[in-house]
C-alpha positions in Angstrom: 12.0 17.9 -11.4 10.7 14.6 -13.2 9.7 11.4 -11.5 9.8 7.7 -12.6 7.3 5.4 -11.1 9.2 1.8 -10.5 6.8 -0.9 -11.3 7.1 -3.7 -8.5 3.7 -5.2 -8.8 3.0 -7.8 -5.7 2.0 -11.1 -7.4 -1.3 -12.8 -6.2 -3.0 -9.6 -5.6 -7.0 -9.9 -5.6 -8.4 -8.7 -8.8 -11.9 -6.9 -7.6 -13.4 -4.1 -9.2 -14.2 -0.8 -7.6 -17.5 0.3 -7.1 -16.7 3.7 -8.3 -13.6 5.7 -8.3 -14.0 8.5 -5.8 -10.8 9.1 -3.7 -7.0 9.1 -4.1 -5.9 8.5 -0.3 -2.9 10.0 1.4 -1.3 7.9 4.1 1.9 7.5 6.0 3.7 4.6 7.1 3.2 5.4 10.9 6.2 3.3 11.6 8.4 5.5 13.8 10.8 2.6 14.2 11.7 2.2 10.6 13.2 5.6 9.6 16.6 4.8 8.4 18.2 5.3 4.8 16.4 1.9 3.7 13.1 2.7 5.4 11.2 2.5 1.9 12.7 -0.7 0.7 11.9 -2.3 4.3 8.4 -0.9 4.0 7.9 -2.6 0.5 9.4 -5.9 1.7 7.0 -6.1 4.4 3.9 -5.3 2.6 4.8 -7.6 -0.2 5.0 -10.5 2.2 1.8 -9.5 4.3 -0.5 -8.0 1.4 -3.2 -10.3 2.5 -3.8 -8.1 5.4 -3.0 -4.7 3.9 -1.6 -3.1 0.5 -1.8 0.0 -1.3 -1.0 1.0 -4.8 2.0 3.1 -4.2 4.9 3.9 -1.7 7.1 7.1 -1.7 10.3 7.8 0.2 14.1 7.1 -0.3 14.7 10.7 -1.3 11.9 11.1 -3.9 11.5 7.5 -5.2 8.2 6.3 -6.1 7.1 2.7 -6.1 4.1 0.8 -7.4 3.1 -2.2 -5.9 -0.7 -2.7 -7.0 -3.0 -1.8 -10.3 -4.8 1.4 -9.7 -8.6 1.3 -10.3 -8.7 -2.1 -8.3 -9.8 -2.6 -4.8 -6.9 -2.3 -2.3 -6.9 -2.8 1.4 -5.6 0.5 2.5 -8.4 2.6 4.6 -11.1 0.2 5.8 -14.1 -1.4 4.1 -16.1 2.0 3.9 -13.5 3.4 1.7 -11.6 0.8 0.0 -14.4 0.1 -2.7 -14.2 3.6 -3.9 -10.6 4.3 -3.7 -8.8 4.5 -6.9 -5.4 4.7 -5.4 -3.6 4.8 -1.8 -0.4 6.7 -1.5 2.1 5.9 1.3 4.9 7.9 2.6 7.9 6.2 4.1 9.2 7.8 7.2 12.6 9.6 7.7 14.3 11.7 10.2 16.5 13.3 7.7 15.1 16.7 6.8 16.6 16.6 3.2 15.5 13.4 2.6 11.7 14.4 3.6 12.1 17.6 1.1 12.5 15.5 -1.7 10.0 12.7 -0.5 7.5 15.3 0.3 8.0 16.8 -3.3 7.4 13.6 -4.8 4.5 12.6 -2.5 2.6 15.7 -3.6 3.6 15.3 -7.0 2.3 11.9 -7.2 -1.2 12.4 -5.3 -2.0 15.3 -8.4 -0.8 12.9 -10.9 -3.1 10.1 -9.9 -6.1 12.3 -9.5 -5.7 13.7 -13.0 -5.2 10.0 -14.1 -8.7 9.2 -12.6 -10.3 12.4 -13.3 -11.0 13.1 -9.7 -10.7 16.9 -8.5 -7.4 17.9 -6.8 -9.2 19.0 -3.9 -8.1 17.9 -0.3 -10.5 16.6 2.4 -13.6 18.4 0.9 -17.2 17.7 0.7 -19.1 14.6 1.9 -18.6 11.0 1.6 -19.7 10.9 -1.8 -17.7 13.9 -2.8 -14.7 12.8 -5.2 -11.4 14.1 -4.5 -8.0 13.6 -2.6 -8.8 12.5 0.8 -6.4 12.0 4.1 -6.6 8.9 5.8 -7.9 11.0 8.5 -10.6 12.5 6.5 -11.8 8.9 5.9 -11.5 8.2 9.4 -14.1 11.2 10.2 -16.3 10.7 7.4 -16.7 7.4 6.4 -15.6 5.5 9.4 -14.1 1.9 9.2 -10.8 2.8 10.3 -9.1 4.7 13.5 -6.1 5.9 11.4 -5.2 10.1 11.5 -2.3 9.9 8.9 -0.6 11.6 7.2 -0.8 14.9 9.5 1.1 13.5 12.5 4.3 13.0 10.5 4.1 15.8 8.5 3.9 18.1 11.3 7.4 16.9 12.4 8.8 19.0 9.4 6.9 21.6 9.5 4.0 20.9 7.2 0.6 22.1 8.6 -2.9 20.9 7.4 -3.6 24.0 5.6 0.3 24.0 4.0 -0.5 20.3 2.8 -3.9 21.4 1.6 -2.4 24.2 -0.4 0.5 22.2 -1.7 -2.0 19.3 -2.8 -4.4 21.3 -4.7 -1.8 23.9 -6.3 1.4 21.7 -6.6 4.9 22.4 -5.6 6.6 24.3 -8.6 8.4 22.1 -11.2 7.2 18.9 -9.4 4.0 18.9 -10.8 5.5 18.2 -14.2 3.5 15.0 -15.3 6.0 12.3 -16.7 4.6 8.5 -17.7 5.6 6.0 -15.4 8.4 3.8 -16.5 8.8 -0.1 -16.0 11.4 -1.3 -13.9 13.7 -2.2 -16.6 14.5 1.5 -17.6 15.1 2.8 -14.0 18.4 4.0 -13.2 19.0 1.8 -10.3 18.4 -2.0 -10.0 14.8 -3.1 -8.9 14.3 -6.4 -7.0 12.1 -9.0 -8.4 8.7 -9.3 -6.7 9.6 -12.9 -5.8 12.7 -11.7 -3.8 13.0 -9.9 -0.6 15.1 -6.7 -0.9 18.6 -7.0 0.4 20.4 -4.1 2.1 23.9 -3.0 1.8 25.8 -2.7 4.8 29.5 -2.2 6.0 28.8 -4.3 9.0 30.8 -8.0 8.6 29.8 -9.5 12.1 27.6 -12.0 13.3 25.0 -10.0 15.4 21.5 -9.8 13.7 21.1 -7.0 16.1 23.9 -5.0 14.7 23.1 -5.7 11.4 19.7 -4.7 11.5 21.0 -1.4 13.3 23.6 -0.8 10.4 20.8 -0.7 7.7 18.4 1.6 9.6 15.7 -1.4 10.3 14.3 -2.1 13.7 16.3 -4.4 15.6 13.7 -5.5 18.4 12.6 -9.1 19.1 9.0 -8.1 17.8 10.5 -7.1 14.1 13.1 -9.8 14.1 10.1 -12.2 14.4 8.4 -10.5 11.6 11.5 -10.8 9.5 11.9 -14.6 10.3 8.5 -15.2 9.2 9.4 -13.5 5.9 12.3 -15.3 5.4 10.5 -18.7 6.2 12.3 -19.2 9.6 9.6 -21.3 11.6 9.4 -20.8 15.2 11.6 -18.1 15.7 12.5 -17.7 19.6 15.8 -15.3 19.1 18.2 -18.5 19.3 21.8 -18.1 18.2 21.1 -20.4 15.4 18.1 -18.9 14.3 19.7 -15.4 14.4 22.4 -16.5 12.3 20.3 -17.9 10.0 18.2 -14.8 9.5 21.3 -13.0 9.3 22.6 -14.9 6.3 19.2 -14.8 4.6 19.0 -11.1 4.9 22.7 -10.6 3.5 22.0 -12.6 0.4 18.2 -12.2 0.1 17.7 -16.1 0.1 14.0 -17.2 0.7 12.4 -20.1 0.0 9.7 -20.3 -3.0 6.4 -18.2 -2.0 3.5 -20.5 -1.1 0.6 -20.3 -3.7 -1.7 -17.6 -2.9 -4.6 -18.5 -0.5 -8.1 -17.3 -2.0 -9.7 -14.2 -0.6 -12.7 -13.9 1.4 -15.0 -16.3 2.9 -14.7 -19.4 0.8 -17.1 -21.4 2.5 -20.3 -19.3 2.2 -23.0 -19.7 -0.5 -24.0 -16.0 0.2 -23.1 -13.5 -2.2 -24.0 -10.8 0.4 -21.4 -12.4 3.0 -19.0 -12.8 0.5 -18.8 -9.3 -0.2 -18.9 -8.2 3.3 -15.9 -10.7 3.9 -13.7 -8.6 1.4 -14.9 -5.3 2.5 -17.1 -4.7 -0.4 -20.5 -2.9 -0.4 -23.0 -6.0 -0.5 -26.0 -3.5 -1.2 -28.7 -4.6 -4.2 -27.3 -1.5 -6.3 -23.6 -2.6 -6.1 -24.3 -5.9 -6.7 -25.9 -5.1 -9.8 -23.2 -3.2 -10.9 -20.6 -6.1 -10.2 -22.9 -8.5 -12.0 -22.9 -5.9 -15.3 -19.4 -5.7 -14.9 -19.0 -9.4 -14.9 -21.4 -10.0 -18.0 -24.5 -10.9 -16.0 -27.3 -9.2 -17.9 -30.4 -8.1 -16.0 -29.7 -8.8 -12.7 -32.5 -8.9 -10.0 -30.7 -10.9 -7.4 -32.2 -14.2 -8.3 -30.5 -17.4 -6.7 -28.9 -18.4 -9.8 -27.6 -14.8 -10.8 -26.1 -14.4 -7.4 -24.6 -17.9 -7.3 -23.0 -17.0 -10.9 -21.7 -13.7 -9.4 -20.1 -15.2 -6.5 -18.3 -17.7 -8.7 -16.9 -14.9 -10.9 -15.8 -12.9 -8.1 -14.0 -15.8 -6.5 -12.6 -16.6 -9.7 
C-alpha cells in the first residue's frame, strides 16, 4: 500500500521556528459527534477556519486519506505551550463508526507517524523516556510528562476498535506490513480526487433535496445540533445566528454551493502591544528562557546575543514579522 499526502496548506499560518525537533505527536479528534463518511472533510474545514485557536500539520481519515494542513518543523498549536515548541509534526485522526474505514485509517495513521519520524530523524519509539527524549509521543504522554494540556488521546478512541496501548506501541515501532513503504508526498494537483482550494470550504455531496438544514447535515454525517450549526454559521460568515428559518436556509444554500465571503486579513499572532520579548514569547506558547532567546536570535541573524535591550527589541520585531 502506498500513500499520497494531499497538501492543503492553511493560508496565513504563523511562521515560527521550533526550539528543537524532539517529537511527532499522535492525536485523534475527540469529536464523537463527527463520525460520518465526511468526518475528515468536516474536521479540515473547521480547523482551516479556526486555526488561530488550534492547528496541526496532518489529518488522517476517510478510509486512509492523508491531508497536510501546515508545514512540518514549524510551531503548531497542537499539544499545549510546553510541547508545541519541540513538536516537528502533529497527526490527528478523524473518527468513524465504520470498522472497515477505521482499519484503513489506522494503517495510514501508523504509516504517517513513522514516515514523519524518519523525516525528522526522530526514533520510532512510542512514549518512552523523559521530557527531553526524542520519539513519537501520544497526546496523553505529553499530558503526563510535560503538562500544559489535559488531553488523553488517542487511546480512548483506539480502544473502541480493540487497539490497546501495547498494540499501538508495537505497531508504531514495527509498522504494519506493506503500509510502512515510504512514498513521496504529492501535491494536490496529482491526487486522484479533487481537493478544495484553501480559500474554500469543503462542499459535501448529498442526495437530500429538501429545505431543512438539520436533515441536510444528518445526510452528510455532520452534527446537526444548534451548537454546531452556530459554528458552521460563523464559518460561512452568517452573523448573529439564532436558528431562524431565514438563517437556516442561507446556511443550507451556502453549504450546498460552498459559497462564502472572502476571508478577512489574518490577525497578527501573540501580544502585539507588549515591548517585552519574554512576554511576547509567552503569549505565543514559546519558551522564553535566555537559552531559547539566544537560539531564536541566531536563527534570525542576530549575532552575539546577550539579551541587551536593543537585541531584544530587534528580535521582537523579527518574530512579529
